[in-house]
Short mmCIF file of C-alpha atoms in Angstrom, two decimals:
data_model
loop_
_atom_site.label_atom_id
_atom_site.label_comp_id
_atom_site.label_asym_id
_atom_site.label_seq_id
_atom_site.Cartn_x
_atom_site.Cartn_y
_atom_site.Cartn_z
CA MET A 1 4.19 2.25 8.07
CA THR A 2 7.44 2.07 9.42
CA ALA A 3 8.59 2.72 13.19
CA LYS A 4 11.43 4.65 12.60
CA ASP A 5 10.00 7.81 10.91
CA ALA A 6 8.12 9.23 13.73
CA GLU A 7 7.06 12.67 11.68
CA THR A 8 5.05 10.74 9.40
CA ILE A 9 3.23 9.00 11.82
CA GLY A 10 2.77 11.60 13.83
CA PHE A 11 1.19 13.62 10.97
CA TYR A 12 -1.51 10.39 10.43
CA THR A 13 -2.13 10.62 14.38
CA ASP A 14 -2.57 13.84 14.65
CA ASN A 15 -5.05 13.71 11.46
CA ALA A 16 -6.71 10.96 11.69
CA GLY A 17 -9.78 11.97 11.84
CA ALA A 18 -9.41 14.46 8.85
CA TYR A 19 -7.40 11.64 6.72
CA THR A 20 -9.87 9.12 7.05
CA SER A 21 -13.50 11.23 6.88
CA ARG A 22 -12.24 13.26 3.45
CA GLY A 23 -15.10 11.06 1.25
CA GLN A 24 -12.43 9.23 -0.20
CA ALA A 25 -13.11 6.90 -3.18
CA PRO A 26 -12.23 3.30 -3.81
CA ASP A 27 -9.77 2.63 -6.62
CA ARG A 28 -11.90 1.14 -8.30
CA LEU A 29 -9.67 1.05 -11.35
CA HIS A 30 -6.61 -0.90 -9.77
CA LEU A 31 -8.94 -2.73 -7.46
CA GLU A 32 -10.91 -4.24 -10.43
CA LYS A 33 -7.56 -5.46 -11.97
CA PHE A 34 -6.26 -6.76 -8.88
CA LEU A 35 -8.97 -8.76 -7.95
CA ALA A 36 -10.07 -10.16 -11.46
CA ARG A 37 -6.28 -11.71 -10.81
CA LEU A 38 -7.37 -13.21 -7.91
CA PRO A 39 -9.87 -16.77 -7.24
CA ASP A 40 -13.60 -16.19 -5.54
CA GLY A 41 -13.25 -15.41 -2.28
CA ALA A 42 -9.77 -14.86 -2.32
CA THR A 43 -7.52 -14.14 1.06
CA ILE A 44 -6.58 -10.77 1.05
CA LEU A 45 -4.02 -8.77 3.29
CA GLU A 46 -4.51 -4.84 2.86
CA LEU A 47 -1.54 -2.45 4.17
CA GLY A 48 -2.02 1.26 4.88
CA CYS A 49 -5.79 0.63 4.98
CA GLY A 50 -6.61 4.48 5.79
CA GLY A 51 -10.02 5.13 6.04
CA GLY A 52 -11.04 1.62 5.07
CA GLN A 53 -12.75 2.65 1.18
CA ASP A 54 -10.96 -0.28 -0.67
CA SER A 55 -11.55 -2.75 2.17
CA GLU A 56 -14.63 -1.93 1.79
CA PHE A 57 -14.90 -2.36 -1.47
CA MET A 58 -13.12 -5.96 -1.66
CA LEU A 59 -15.50 -6.95 0.86
CA ALA A 60 -18.44 -6.25 -1.20
CA ALA A 61 -17.24 -8.43 -3.73
CA GLY A 62 -16.88 -11.57 -1.51
CA PHE A 63 -13.20 -11.85 -0.70
CA ASP A 64 -11.83 -12.49 3.02
CA VAL A 65 -9.94 -8.82 3.56
CA ARG A 66 -7.99 -8.40 6.29
CA PRO A 67 -7.75 -4.41 6.83
CA THR A 68 -4.34 -2.90 9.03
CA ASP A 69 -2.85 0.15 9.25
CA GLY A 70 0.40 1.57 11.04
CA THR A 71 -1.37 4.36 12.79
CA PRO A 72 -3.88 3.23 15.52
CA GLU A 73 -5.54 5.73 15.69
CA ILE A 74 -6.77 5.47 12.10
CA ALA A 75 -7.34 1.51 12.41
CA LYS A 76 -9.87 2.55 15.23
CA GLU A 77 -11.52 4.68 12.37
CA ALA A 78 -11.40 2.26 9.69
CA GLU A 79 -13.02 -0.12 12.22
CA LEU A 80 -15.99 1.85 12.64
CA ARG A 81 -16.66 1.93 8.85
CA LEU A 82 -16.02 -1.59 8.25
CA GLY A 83 -17.51 -3.31 11.06
CA ILE A 84 -14.43 -5.64 11.35
CA PRO A 85 -11.20 -5.80 13.16
CA VAL A 86 -8.58 -3.70 11.86
CA ALA A 87 -5.20 -4.39 12.93
CA THR A 88 -2.52 -2.05 13.71
CA LEU A 89 0.75 -3.37 11.62
CA LEU A 90 3.86 -1.77 10.78
CA PHE A 91 5.65 -3.26 7.44
CA GLU A 92 8.37 -4.27 8.91
CA ASP A 93 6.14 -6.68 11.41
CA ILE A 94 4.74 -8.74 8.70
CA ARG A 95 5.29 -12.26 9.94
CA ASP A 96 3.23 -14.52 7.61
CA VAL A 97 4.23 -17.22 5.68
CA ALA A 98 2.36 -18.40 2.50
CA ALA A 99 -1.00 -17.02 3.84
CA TYR A 100 -2.34 -14.79 1.44
CA ASP A 101 -3.78 -15.06 -2.27
CA GLY A 102 -3.25 -11.02 -2.37
CA VAL A 103 -1.71 -8.14 -0.85
CA TRP A 104 -3.20 -4.32 -1.21
CA ALA A 105 -0.82 -1.75 -0.55
CA ASN A 106 -2.05 1.54 -1.94
CA ALA A 107 -0.43 4.82 -1.37
CA CYS A 108 1.18 3.12 1.63
CA LEU A 109 4.63 1.45 0.71
CA LEU A 110 5.58 4.64 -0.58
CA HIS A 111 6.31 6.06 2.86
CA VAL A 112 9.26 2.94 3.55
CA PRO A 113 12.89 4.68 3.57
CA ARG A 114 14.53 3.51 0.52
CA PRO A 115 16.77 1.56 2.49
CA SER A 116 14.18 -0.37 4.35
CA LEU A 117 12.18 -1.24 1.48
CA PRO A 118 13.93 -4.37 -0.39
CA GLY A 119 13.18 -5.96 3.39
CA ILE A 120 9.82 -4.82 3.60
CA ILE A 121 9.19 -6.17 -0.03
CA GLY A 122 10.38 -9.75 0.78
CA ARG A 123 8.36 -10.06 4.01
CA ILE A 124 5.32 -9.34 1.65
CA HIS A 125 6.65 -11.76 -1.09
CA THR A 126 7.01 -14.46 1.98
CA ALA A 127 3.33 -13.25 2.93
CA LEU A 128 1.92 -14.22 -0.06
CA LYS A 129 1.14 -17.59 -1.42
CA GLN A 130 2.19 -19.31 -4.56
CA GLY A 131 0.67 -17.36 -7.62
CA GLY A 132 -0.23 -14.67 -5.18
CA VAL A 133 -0.30 -10.96 -6.38
CA PHE A 134 0.61 -8.15 -5.16
CA TYR A 135 -0.21 -4.47 -5.61
CA ALA A 136 1.65 -1.45 -4.14
CA SER A 137 1.56 2.34 -5.64
CA PHE A 138 4.23 4.89 -5.24
CA LYS A 139 3.96 8.79 -5.83
CA ALA A 140 7.07 9.35 -8.64
CA GLY A 141 10.35 10.78 -8.54
CA GLU A 142 14.15 10.43 -8.37
CA ALA A 143 15.06 11.21 -5.07
CA GLU A 144 13.44 10.61 -1.76
CA GLY A 145 11.89 13.80 0.54
CA ARG A 146 9.49 15.00 2.38
CA ASP A 147 6.38 16.45 1.12
CA ALA A 148 4.50 20.26 2.87
CA PHE A 149 3.21 17.90 5.42
CA GLY A 150 6.75 16.70 6.44
CA ARG A 151 5.39 13.01 5.47
CA TYR A 152 8.17 11.12 4.50
CA TYR A 153 8.33 9.44 0.41
CA ASN A 154 10.61 7.42 -1.48
CA TYR A 155 9.79 9.04 -4.37
CA PRO A 156 11.18 6.21 -7.23
CA SER A 157 11.43 5.88 -10.75
CA LYS A 158 10.09 3.18 -12.74
CA ALA A 159 13.89 2.01 -13.38
CA TRP A 160 14.34 1.97 -9.62
CA LEU A 161 11.55 0.14 -8.67
CA GLU A 162 11.77 -2.45 -11.27
CA ASP A 163 15.63 -3.44 -10.51
CA LEU A 164 14.25 -3.21 -6.70
CA TYR A 165 11.90 -5.88 -7.34
CA ARG A 166 13.75 -7.94 -9.84
CA HIS A 167 15.50 -9.27 -6.78
CA PHE A 168 12.76 -11.33 -5.85
CA GLY A 169 11.77 -13.29 -8.68
CA TRP A 170 8.40 -12.62 -9.57
CA ALA A 171 6.45 -14.61 -12.29
CA SER A 172 5.43 -10.78 -13.68
CA LEU A 173 5.64 -8.08 -12.96
CA GLU A 174 3.93 -4.77 -14.26
CA ILE A 175 4.29 -0.98 -13.71
CA GLU A 176 1.96 1.94 -14.80
CA ALA A 177 2.47 5.45 -14.59
CA ARG A 178 -0.87 7.69 -14.35
CA GLN A 179 -1.60 11.12 -13.34
CA GLY A 180 -3.22 11.45 -10.14
CA SER A 181 -3.51 13.68 -6.69
CA GLY A 182 -3.57 13.02 -3.01
CA TYR A 183 -4.02 14.01 0.17
CA ASP A 184 -2.31 17.36 -0.82
CA LYS A 185 -5.05 17.70 -3.99
CA LEU A 186 -1.40 18.46 -6.19
CA PRO A 187 -1.01 16.80 -9.65
CA THR A 188 1.00 13.93 -8.96
CA ASP A 189 2.61 11.20 -11.17
CA TRP A 190 2.06 7.87 -9.26
CA LEU A 191 3.67 4.65 -10.40
CA HIS A 192 1.45 1.68 -9.93
CA VAL A 193 3.34 -1.99 -9.47
CA THR A 194 1.00 -5.05 -10.03
CA ALA A 195 3.12 -8.39 -9.38
CA THR A 196 2.67 -12.05 -9.28
CA LYS A 197 4.45 -14.70 -6.82
CA SER A 198 5.79 -18.04 -9.11
#
């Protein structure tokens, strides 16, 4: 979440209770693949944790997780669920250097305006330790826009993401296309990106 998009932040502020209490399950498929690449007890930064279901899964698996969200109201809801502090963190405020073995950003960087995304990914790259793993998922498309709730999406294509990520010299980059859904319950094409820092 970035500070510049008041409309998207406003949606999550106004709907924090409904958004976090809808019974969303953790993304086990991608979580298990992500965690398998990390050392036991690895330190993980979660961006845009939402209701906290993914952090809960990672904590239960024995990882050292720092959950964060860009909306204070959602961070408070996740904190109640997890029983640990959940920081309010906007993507542009990431300042860590070589602090994390992994960064998990499930369905959150998709709200970053396209011109801002290189800088945010650069901050994440810097925050990772050498060999660290970065996972992010995006709703696929060809042009940025807003959904029926007024939320901004960058809607990238696979080729657009490949070109963007290439600038950071990752040791490996994998982009997987899958069909899924979201808060609106509509069929959605997703792109799941996993990058490893060299």
